[in-house]
Amino acid sequence: MPTAGGGDTSRPGGWWGSKSTPAKVETYTRWSFHSFALAEFVAVGGPMIGRFGHLGPRLAVPLLLVIAVHCALCVVTASRALDWLRGPREQPLRLLWALGVVSAVVTVTAVAIAEHGPADRDVAEPVAGILMLVPSFGAGIVALGVRSRPRAFGWVVGFAVGTGVVSLLFGMPAPAALLFSVAMLFGGGFMAFASVISVWLLNVVYELDEARETRTRLAVVEERLRFGRDLHDVMGRNLAVIALKSELAVQLAQRERPEAVTQMVEVQRLAHEAQREVREVVRGYREADLGSELAGAKGVLDAAGIDCTVTGPTTGLPAQVQSALGWVVREAVTNVLRHGNARWCAVGIRVLKGRTVLTVENDGAPENGGPGRGAGLVGLRERLAEIGGTLRAGPAGDGRFLLTAEVPSPSAAGWETFPSGESTASSAPRTSVSEVMP
């Protein structure tokens, strides 16, 4: 429904509600990696700020600046790497190398301070945090910009081995160097694994969305082909016979033979027969079955992660009531999927005296969304008005959107049933035999 869409960005949640599911997953992925950088600065820079007096400004300030630069590089590199994975940008090779170099510089500096700096516990703890976290975050973000998984985890192994070698070169005892190397291997491996899984999940979501759109387009194409085939089967034979009969009538008329009139009468009969068959084909495509529409709607909404419940009788209703309400269900469910951020949808059917009422309610609608004047709803109102029905749609409070359709039952006053089984309002104009198409 139009007002259930999250296009209104002036209210809280409107910006998020206006996004598609793949866009939401991409936004969540991006801000997850941005939060990793913030977590790194808090985890590494926090202890340094707390022990600023013990480290001294000459040591603490440069380290904090270098860590801030590393965190900023992580944010920018993660953003550009995701852009590259989604296609708009080229691979950020310079940023990847810059992040790797800065990570290595920070690691070497931390090792040098640990071995040759002040022998103070208040200094050793922040330095240990730098050794364990900075290269891990750096390797994980670098892995985000590498398409090959073995190469991504190769970066992690390289950082781990490099950390151990540098620690040994600066005189760190072998057990401590091995400890830092293993911690770097597990920390960087976890970050690289998170990067690989996030990219895989993001690609899967986009591929599923593209597959759903492709399936929808294929269904439309298949329906068009079926309609064209049915129309060809109906019209091809009749038009061929009409052409032959007309040609024969022309030849007979040129010879002033009285049989020409008989042939033209036969052409007129065939034309009316073709008209009737085309109407039946079009009528079959225009009618919608309520039971099939409800089953399809529940399946589609459940597949989209929207909890759908259907209550009330779905069988035994007159054909024209099922057709009218089937169109309402089709349009309402389409709008629930297209607009808003619904988590549940409830469809209810009530058979009252002389009328049948259908309600479709869902959450995720903005409070100031308006009464619902989309083209689809306007078309539904016009369709229901032709048979004496009504349609109401609009916000129902608490973020809910409610659509109510009422259709008179054939037994109600103003309806009459014809021998062919079709029903219409007595006030509607009858179709004459001379009309070409309804």
Short mmCIF file of C-alpha atoms in Angstrom, two decimals:
data_model
loop_
_atom_site.label_atom_id
_atom_site.label_comp_id
_atom_site.label_asym_id
_atom_site.label_seq_id
_atom_site.Cartn_x
_atom_site.Cartn_y
_atom_site.Cartn_z
CA MET A 1 0.00 0.00 0.00
CA PRO A 2 1.41 3.36 -0.90
CA THR A 3 1.44 4.77 2.55
CA ALA A 4 3.09 1.71 4.00
CA GLY A 5 6.26 2.62 2.15
CA GLY A 6 9.16 3.99 4.07
CA GLY A 7 9.72 6.81 1.63
CA ASP A 8 9.06 9.41 4.32
CA THR A 9 12.54 10.16 5.62
CA SER A 10 11.41 12.94 7.99
CA ARG A 11 10.34 10.54 10.72
CA PRO A 12 12.57 8.24 12.80
CA GLY A 13 13.17 5.00 10.92
CA GLY A 14 11.93 6.46 7.65
CA TRP A 15 15.40 6.38 6.07
CA TRP A 16 15.85 2.76 7.08
CA GLY A 17 12.32 1.77 6.11
CA SER A 18 12.75 3.17 2.60
CA LYS A 19 15.61 0.76 1.85
CA SER A 20 15.20 -2.59 0.15
CA THR A 21 16.28 -5.76 1.96
CA PRO A 22 19.61 -6.05 0.08
CA ALA A 23 20.32 -2.35 0.74
CA LYS A 24 19.62 -2.88 4.44
CA VAL A 25 22.03 -5.82 4.56
CA GLU A 26 24.69 -3.77 2.77
CA THR A 27 24.21 -0.83 5.15
CA TYR A 28 24.41 -3.18 8.15
CA THR A 29 27.62 -4.72 6.76
CA ARG A 30 29.24 -1.36 6.16
CA TRP A 31 28.47 -0.01 9.61
CA SER A 32 29.61 -3.26 11.20
CA PHE A 33 33.09 -2.73 9.78
CA HIS A 34 32.98 0.93 10.75
CA SER A 35 32.14 -0.14 14.28
CA PHE A 36 35.15 -2.48 14.23
CA ALA A 37 37.38 0.57 13.75
CA LEU A 38 35.65 2.36 16.63
CA ALA A 39 36.02 -0.74 18.80
CA GLU A 40 39.72 -0.85 17.95
CA PHE A 41 40.24 2.76 18.99
CA VAL A 42 38.35 2.23 22.26
CA ALA A 43 40.13 -1.04 23.07
CA VAL A 44 43.62 0.19 22.17
CA GLY A 45 43.43 3.93 22.78
CA GLY A 46 41.33 3.73 25.93
CA PRO A 47 44.03 2.12 28.13
CA MET A 48 46.60 4.52 26.71
CA ILE A 49 44.46 7.53 27.63
CA GLY A 50 43.90 6.06 31.08
CA ARG A 51 47.64 5.68 31.61
CA PHE A 52 48.58 8.94 29.91
CA GLY A 53 50.56 10.06 32.95
CA HIS A 54 52.71 6.93 33.02
CA LEU A 55 53.36 6.93 29.29
CA GLY A 56 54.04 10.62 29.07
CA PRO A 57 52.87 12.99 26.36
CA ARG A 58 55.96 12.42 24.20
CA LEU A 59 55.05 8.73 23.90
CA ALA A 60 51.27 8.65 24.33
CA VAL A 61 50.34 11.43 21.88
CA PRO A 62 52.22 9.99 18.86
CA LEU A 63 50.85 6.52 19.58
CA LEU A 64 47.30 7.83 19.84
CA LEU A 65 47.69 9.73 16.57
CA VAL A 66 49.06 6.68 14.78
CA ILE A 67 46.22 4.51 16.12
CA ALA A 68 43.65 7.12 15.08
CA VAL A 69 45.16 7.17 11.58
CA HIS A 70 45.02 3.36 11.51
CA CYS A 71 41.36 3.36 12.54
CA ALA A 72 40.51 6.00 9.93
CA LEU A 73 42.29 3.95 7.27
CA CYS A 74 40.28 0.91 8.35
CA VAL A 75 37.01 2.81 7.86
CA VAL A 76 37.93 4.22 4.45
CA THR A 77 39.44 0.96 3.22
CA ALA A 78 36.42 -1.08 4.31
CA SER A 79 34.06 1.34 2.56
CA ARG A 80 36.07 1.39 -0.69
CA ALA A 81 36.55 -2.38 -0.60
CA LEU A 82 32.79 -2.95 -0.31
CA ASP A 83 32.23 -0.49 -3.17
CA TRP A 84 34.69 -2.51 -5.22
CA LEU A 85 32.97 -5.78 -4.35
CA ARG A 86 29.61 -4.30 -5.39
CA GLY A 87 31.06 -2.95 -8.65
CA PRO A 88 31.05 0.91 -8.60
CA ARG A 89 34.78 1.32 -7.82
CA GLU A 90 38.11 -0.19 -8.73
CA GLN A 91 40.02 -2.31 -6.25
CA PRO A 92 41.56 0.06 -3.64
CA LEU A 93 45.09 -1.33 -3.94
CA ARG A 94 46.80 1.81 -2.62
CA LEU A 95 44.58 1.92 0.45
CA LEU A 96 45.15 -1.79 1.07
CA TRP A 97 48.93 -1.34 0.93
CA ALA A 98 48.73 1.82 3.04
CA LEU A 99 46.71 0.00 5.71
CA GLY A 100 49.13 -2.90 5.67
CA VAL A 101 52.14 -0.60 6.02
CA VAL A 102 50.58 1.43 8.84
CA SER A 103 49.62 -1.79 10.65
CA ALA A 104 53.19 -3.05 10.32
CA VAL A 105 54.65 0.27 11.51
CA VAL A 106 52.40 0.33 14.57
CA THR A 107 53.28 -3.29 15.35
CA VAL A 108 57.04 -2.70 15.04
CA THR A 109 56.78 0.43 17.18
CA ALA A 110 54.88 -1.46 19.86
CA VAL A 111 57.47 -4.25 19.89
CA ALA A 112 60.29 -1.71 20.18
CA ILE A 113 58.57 0.02 23.11
CA ALA A 114 57.86 -3.32 24.79
CA GLU A 115 61.51 -4.37 24.64
CA HIS A 116 63.38 -1.10 24.93
CA GLY A 117 60.85 1.24 26.53
CA PRO A 118 60.09 1.88 30.19
CA ALA A 119 59.92 -1.32 32.23
CA ASP A 120 56.60 -0.38 33.74
CA ARG A 121 53.46 -2.51 33.93
CA ASP A 122 51.30 0.54 33.19
CA VAL A 123 53.23 0.86 29.92
CA ALA A 124 53.40 -2.84 29.08
CA GLU A 125 49.61 -3.40 29.15
CA PRO A 126 48.69 -0.75 26.52
CA VAL A 127 51.59 -1.92 24.35
CA ALA A 128 50.39 -5.51 24.60
CA GLY A 129 46.96 -4.35 23.49
CA ILE A 130 48.50 -2.71 20.45
CA LEU A 131 50.41 -5.88 19.55
CA MET A 132 47.31 -8.10 19.82
CA LEU A 133 44.64 -5.88 18.26
CA VAL A 134 46.10 -3.47 15.69
CA PRO A 135 47.56 -6.08 13.31
CA SER A 136 44.47 -8.25 13.75
CA PHE A 137 42.09 -5.47 12.71
CA GLY A 138 44.44 -4.42 9.91
CA ALA A 139 44.69 -7.94 8.48
CA GLY A 140 40.92 -8.42 8.69
CA ILE A 141 40.13 -5.19 6.80
CA VAL A 142 42.81 -5.96 4.20
CA ALA A 143 41.17 -9.37 3.68
CA LEU A 144 37.95 -7.53 2.85
CA GLY A 145 39.60 -6.02 -0.23
CA VAL A 146 40.96 -9.32 -1.55
CA ARG A 147 38.68 -11.46 -3.69
CA SER A 148 40.67 -14.68 -3.28
CA ARG A 149 40.06 -16.41 0.05
CA PRO A 150 43.47 -18.13 0.20
CA ARG A 151 45.14 -14.77 -0.43
CA ALA A 152 42.99 -13.17 2.26
CA PHE A 153 44.04 -15.70 4.88
CA GLY A 154 47.58 -15.51 3.51
CA TRP A 155 47.66 -11.89 4.68
CA VAL A 156 46.73 -13.08 8.16
CA VAL A 157 49.47 -15.71 8.23
CA GLY A 158 51.96 -13.16 6.92
CA PHE A 159 51.05 -10.67 9.66
CA ALA A 160 51.31 -13.40 12.32
CA VAL A 161 54.69 -14.62 11.13
CA GLY A 162 55.94 -11.06 10.72
CA THR A 163 54.88 -10.19 14.25
CA GLY A 164 56.80 -13.16 15.62
CA VAL A 165 59.93 -12.44 13.58
CA VAL A 166 59.99 -8.75 14.49
CA SER A 167 59.49 -9.61 18.17
CA LEU A 168 62.48 -11.99 18.07
CA LEU A 169 64.64 -9.44 16.24
CA PHE A 170 63.96 -6.85 18.95
CA GLY A 171 65.06 -9.31 21.61
CA MET A 172 61.70 -10.53 22.85
CA PRO A 173 61.88 -13.99 24.44
CA ALA A 174 60.77 -16.78 22.13
CA PRO A 175 57.72 -17.82 24.26
CA ALA A 176 56.43 -14.24 24.35
CA ALA A 177 57.05 -13.78 20.61
CA LEU A 178 55.24 -17.04 19.91
CA LEU A 179 52.34 -15.93 22.14
CA PHE A 180 51.92 -12.66 20.27
CA SER A 181 52.22 -14.44 16.93
CA VAL A 182 49.53 -16.98 17.85
CA ALA A 183 47.28 -14.23 19.23
CA MET A 184 47.72 -12.33 15.97
CA LEU A 185 46.94 -15.50 13.99
CA PHE A 186 43.68 -16.14 15.86
CA GLY A 187 42.64 -12.47 16.03
CA GLY A 188 43.44 -11.74 12.40
CA GLY A 189 41.93 -15.06 11.33
CA PHE A 190 38.69 -14.19 13.10
CA MET A 191 38.55 -10.76 11.46
CA ALA A 192 39.36 -12.23 8.03
CA PHE A 193 36.70 -14.90 8.52
CA ALA A 194 34.18 -12.21 9.47
CA SER A 195 35.11 -10.27 6.32
CA VAL A 196 34.78 -13.30 4.05
CA ILE A 197 31.46 -14.35 5.57
CA SER A 198 30.07 -10.81 5.40
CA VAL A 199 30.97 -10.48 1.73
CA TRP A 200 29.53 -13.91 0.96
CA LEU A 201 26.29 -13.10 2.78
CA LEU A 202 25.99 -9.74 1.02
CA ASN A 203 26.49 -11.35 -2.39
CA VAL A 204 23.97 -14.07 -1.60
CA VAL A 205 21.32 -11.51 -0.61
CA TYR A 206 21.82 -9.55 -3.82
CA GLU A 207 21.80 -12.73 -5.92
CA LEU A 208 18.57 -13.88 -4.28
CA ASP A 209 16.99 -10.50 -4.93
CA GLU A 210 18.09 -10.61 -8.58
CA ALA A 211 16.80 -14.18 -8.88
CA ARG A 212 13.42 -13.12 -7.50
CA GLU A 213 13.20 -10.26 -10.00
CA THR A 214 14.24 -12.59 -12.82
CA ARG A 215 11.64 -15.13 -11.78
CA THR A 216 8.99 -12.41 -11.76
CA ARG A 217 9.99 -11.21 -15.22
CA LEU A 218 10.01 -14.78 -16.54
CA ALA A 219 6.54 -15.38 -15.11
CA VAL A 220 5.27 -12.26 -16.88
CA VAL A 221 6.90 -13.33 -20.15
CA GLU A 222 5.49 -16.83 -19.80
CA GLU A 223 2.02 -15.42 -19.17
CA ARG A 224 2.30 -13.19 -22.23
CA LEU A 225 3.39 -16.13 -24.36
CA ARG A 226 0.50 -18.20 -23.08
CA PHE A 227 -1.94 -15.40 -23.79
CA GLY A 228 -0.52 -14.94 -27.29
CA ARG A 229 -0.71 -18.68 -27.94
CA ASP A 230 -4.31 -18.90 -26.76
CA LEU A 231 -5.29 -15.84 -28.76
CA HIS A 232 -3.56 -17.24 -31.85
CA ASP A 233 -5.33 -20.58 -31.48
CA VAL A 234 -8.69 -18.84 -31.14
CA MET A 235 -8.29 -16.21 -33.84
CA GLY A 236 -6.07 -17.97 -36.35
CA ARG A 237 -8.61 -20.50 -37.56
CA ASN A 238 -11.54 -18.07 -37.59
CA LEU A 239 -9.63 -15.36 -39.46
CA ALA A 240 -8.39 -17.87 -42.04
CA VAL A 241 -11.95 -19.08 -42.69
CA ILE A 242 -13.26 -15.49 -42.78
CA ALA A 243 -10.59 -14.58 -45.36
CA LEU A 244 -11.48 -17.56 -47.56
CA LYS A 245 -15.23 -16.90 -47.26
CA SER A 246 -14.74 -13.22 -48.05
CA GLU A 247 -12.63 -14.02 -51.12
CA LEU A 248 -15.28 -16.46 -52.31
CA ALA A 249 -18.03 -13.91 -51.75
CA VAL A 250 -16.09 -11.32 -53.80
CA GLN A 251 -15.70 -13.73 -56.70
CA LEU A 252 -19.38 -14.68 -56.56
CA ALA A 253 -20.41 -11.02 -56.39
CA GLN A 254 -18.26 -10.22 -59.44
CA ARG A 255 -20.17 -12.93 -61.33
CA GLU A 256 -23.44 -11.58 -59.93
CA ARG A 257 -24.21 -14.92 -58.33
CA PRO A 258 -26.84 -14.87 -55.48
CA GLU A 259 -24.69 -17.24 -53.38
CA ALA A 260 -22.49 -14.24 -52.49
CA VAL A 261 -25.09 -13.13 -49.95
CA THR A 262 -25.01 -16.54 -48.29
CA GLN A 263 -21.24 -16.43 -48.00
CA MET A 264 -21.31 -12.94 -46.44
CA VAL A 265 -23.90 -14.13 -43.91
CA GLU A 266 -21.50 -16.94 -43.05
CA VAL A 267 -18.65 -14.41 -42.70
CA GLN A 268 -20.81 -12.37 -40.29
CA ARG A 269 -21.55 -15.48 -38.23
CA LEU A 270 -17.87 -16.40 -38.05
CA ALA A 271 -16.98 -12.85 -36.98
CA HIS A 272 -19.49 -12.98 -34.11
CA GLU A 273 -18.18 -16.42 -33.14
CA ALA A 274 -14.60 -15.09 -33.08
CA GLN A 275 -15.75 -12.14 -30.98
CA ARG A 276 -17.36 -14.46 -28.44
CA GLU A 277 -14.28 -16.68 -28.19
CA VAL A 278 -11.96 -13.70 -27.72
CA ARG A 279 -14.21 -12.42 -24.92
CA GLU A 280 -13.98 -15.80 -23.19
CA VAL A 281 -10.17 -15.77 -23.44
CA VAL A 282 -9.92 -12.22 -22.07
CA ARG A 283 -12.45 -12.95 -19.32
CA GLY A 284 -10.38 -15.94 -18.23
CA TYR A 285 -7.32 -13.74 -17.88
CA ARG A 286 -9.17 -10.96 -16.07
CA GLU A 287 -10.70 -13.19 -13.40
CA ALA A 288 -8.74 -14.01 -10.25
CA ASP A 289 -9.39 -16.96 -7.96
CA LEU A 290 -9.48 -15.95 -4.28
CA GLY A 291 -8.19 -19.27 -2.95
CA SER A 292 -5.24 -19.31 -5.33
CA GLU A 293 -4.42 -15.67 -4.62
CA LEU A 294 -4.49 -16.23 -0.84
CA ALA A 295 -2.28 -19.30 -1.09
CA GLY A 296 0.16 -17.47 -3.34
CA ALA A 297 0.14 -14.40 -1.09
CA LYS A 298 0.92 -16.43 2.02
CA GLY A 299 3.75 -18.24 0.26
CA VAL A 300 5.30 -15.04 -1.07
CA LEU A 301 5.03 -13.18 2.25
CA ASP A 302 6.43 -16.10 4.23
CA ALA A 303 9.33 -16.33 1.79
CA ALA A 304 9.97 -12.61 2.31
CA GLY A 305 10.16 -13.10 6.09
CA ILE A 306 6.73 -11.58 6.76
CA ASP A 307 4.46 -13.58 9.06
CA CYS A 308 1.15 -13.99 7.20
CA THR A 309 -2.11 -15.28 8.69
CA VAL A 310 -5.36 -15.90 6.82
CA THR A 311 -8.68 -16.22 8.65
CA GLY A 312 -12.20 -16.74 7.42
CA PRO A 313 -13.76 -18.85 4.65
CA THR A 314 -11.77 -19.05 1.43
CA THR A 315 -14.06 -21.43 -0.50
CA GLY A 316 -17.73 -21.52 -1.30
CA LEU A 317 -17.97 -17.85 -2.26
CA PRO A 318 -19.66 -16.89 -5.55
CA ALA A 319 -17.38 -16.65 -8.57
CA GLN A 320 -17.72 -12.88 -9.03
CA VAL A 321 -16.98 -12.27 -5.32
CA GLN A 322 -13.87 -14.47 -5.47
CA SER A 323 -12.69 -12.69 -8.62
CA ALA A 324 -13.12 -9.20 -7.15
CA LEU A 325 -11.51 -10.04 -3.81
CA GLY A 326 -8.75 -11.97 -5.53
CA TRP A 327 -7.68 -8.78 -7.27
CA VAL A 328 -7.72 -6.94 -3.95
CA VAL A 329 -5.49 -9.57 -2.32
CA ARG A 330 -3.09 -9.46 -5.27
CA GLU A 331 -2.70 -5.68 -5.16
CA ALA A 332 -2.58 -5.45 -1.35
CA VAL A 333 0.14 -8.09 -0.99
CA THR A 334 2.15 -6.52 -3.79
CA ASN A 335 2.11 -3.21 -1.93
CA VAL A 336 3.05 -4.85 1.37
CA LEU A 337 6.15 -6.24 -0.33
CA ARG A 338 7.04 -3.05 -2.18
CA HIS A 339 6.39 -0.48 0.52
CA GLY A 340 7.19 -0.23 4.20
CA ASN A 341 9.07 -2.67 6.41
CA ALA A 342 6.33 -5.06 7.45
CA ARG A 343 6.97 -7.89 9.88
CA TRP A 344 3.45 -9.33 9.82
CA CYS A 345 0.36 -9.26 7.65
CA ALA A 346 -3.14 -10.45 8.55
CA VAL A 347 -5.81 -11.22 5.95
CA GLY A 348 -9.38 -11.70 7.16
CA ILE A 349 -12.57 -12.65 5.30
CA ARG A 350 -16.05 -12.21 6.77
CA VAL A 351 -19.30 -13.20 5.10
CA LEU A 352 -22.06 -10.92 6.37
CA LYS A 353 -25.65 -10.50 5.32
CA GLY A 354 -25.66 -9.44 1.70
CA ARG A 355 -21.94 -8.61 1.54
CA THR A 356 -18.47 -10.07 1.92
CA VAL A 357 -15.72 -8.09 3.70
CA LEU A 358 -12.00 -8.57 3.14
CA THR A 359 -9.41 -6.88 5.39
CA VAL A 360 -5.65 -6.77 4.88
CA GLU A 361 -3.64 -5.32 7.77
CA ASN A 362 0.12 -5.00 8.20
CA ASP A 363 2.62 -3.14 10.32
CA GLY A 364 5.52 -0.95 9.17
CA ALA A 365 3.39 1.98 7.93
CA PRO A 366 4.21 5.63 8.80
CA GLU A 367 1.62 7.52 10.80
CA ASN A 368 1.46 10.44 8.35
CA GLY A 369 1.36 8.34 5.22
CA GLY A 370 -2.03 9.54 3.96
CA PRO A 371 -5.14 7.59 2.96
CA GLY A 372 -3.57 5.55 0.20
CA ARG A 373 -4.08 7.00 -3.27
CA GLY A 374 -1.71 4.89 -5.33
CA ALA A 375 -2.55 3.95 -8.90
CA GLY A 376 -3.13 0.33 -7.88
CA LEU A 377 -5.67 1.28 -5.22
CA VAL A 378 -7.41 3.69 -7.59
CA GLY A 379 -7.76 0.86 -10.08
CA LEU A 380 -9.17 -1.41 -7.38
CA ARG A 381 -11.72 1.21 -6.33
CA GLU A 382 -12.86 1.55 -9.93
CA ARG A 383 -13.07 -2.22 -10.35
CA LEU A 384 -15.10 -2.66 -7.16
CA ALA A 385 -17.32 0.32 -7.94
CA GLU A 386 -18.47 -1.41 -11.13
CA ILE A 387 -20.06 -4.17 -9.04
CA GLY A 388 -21.25 -1.96 -6.18
CA GLY A 389 -18.26 -2.61 -3.90
CA THR A 390 -16.16 -0.21 -1.84
CA LEU A 391 -12.51 0.05 -0.83
CA ARG A 392 -10.98 1.91 2.13
CA ALA A 393 -7.25 2.11 2.84
CA GLY A 394 -5.13 4.14 5.23
CA PRO A 395 -3.06 4.15 8.43
CA ALA A 396 -4.73 2.56 11.45
CA GLY A 397 -2.36 3.84 14.16
CA ASP A 398 0.65 2.26 15.86
CA GLY A 399 2.41 1.90 12.52
CA ARG A 400 -0.37 -0.27 11.08
CA PHE A 401 -1.97 0.02 7.64
CA LEU A 402 -5.50 -1.32 7.04
CA LEU A 403 -7.23 -2.03 3.76
CA THR A 404 -10.93 -2.96 3.79
CA ALA A 405 -12.87 -4.12 0.74
CA GLU A 406 -16.63 -4.80 0.74
CA VAL A 407 -18.33 -6.62 -2.10
CA PRO A 408 -22.09 -7.26 -2.27
CA SER A 409 -23.08 -10.91 -2.48
CA PRO A 410 -25.08 -12.06 -5.53
CA SER A 411 -28.09 -12.72 -3.34
CA ALA A 412 -28.21 -9.06 -2.28
CA ALA A 413 -30.67 -6.64 -3.82
CA GLY A 414 -29.59 -5.21 -7.14
CA TRP A 415 -27.94 -8.39 -8.38
CA GLU A 416 -29.31 -10.88 -10.88
CA THR A 417 -27.79 -14.07 -12.21
CA PHE A 418 -27.93 -14.89 -15.90
CA PRO A 419 -28.21 -18.36 -17.43
CA SER A 420 -24.57 -18.32 -18.44
CA GLY A 421 -23.63 -18.16 -14.77
CA GLU A 422 -22.28 -14.58 -14.92
CA SER A 423 -23.56 -12.02 -12.43
CA THR A 424 -23.62 -8.28 -12.59
CA ALA A 425 -25.32 -5.31 -10.97
CA SER A 426 -28.75 -4.57 -12.40
CA SER A 427 -27.77 -0.93 -12.79
CA ALA A 428 -24.77 -1.79 -15.00
CA PRO A 429 -25.29 -1.50 -18.75
CA ARG A 430 -25.78 -4.73 -20.69
CA THR A 431 -23.38 -5.57 -23.53
CA SER A 432 -25.07 -5.62 -26.90
CA VAL A 433 -24.30 -8.14 -29.65
CA SER A 434 -23.08 -5.37 -31.93
CA GLU A 435 -20.18 -4.39 -29.62
CA VAL A 436 -16.78 -5.44 -30.85
CA MET A 437 -15.19 -5.92 -27.41
CA PRO A 438 -16.46 -5.37 -23.85
#
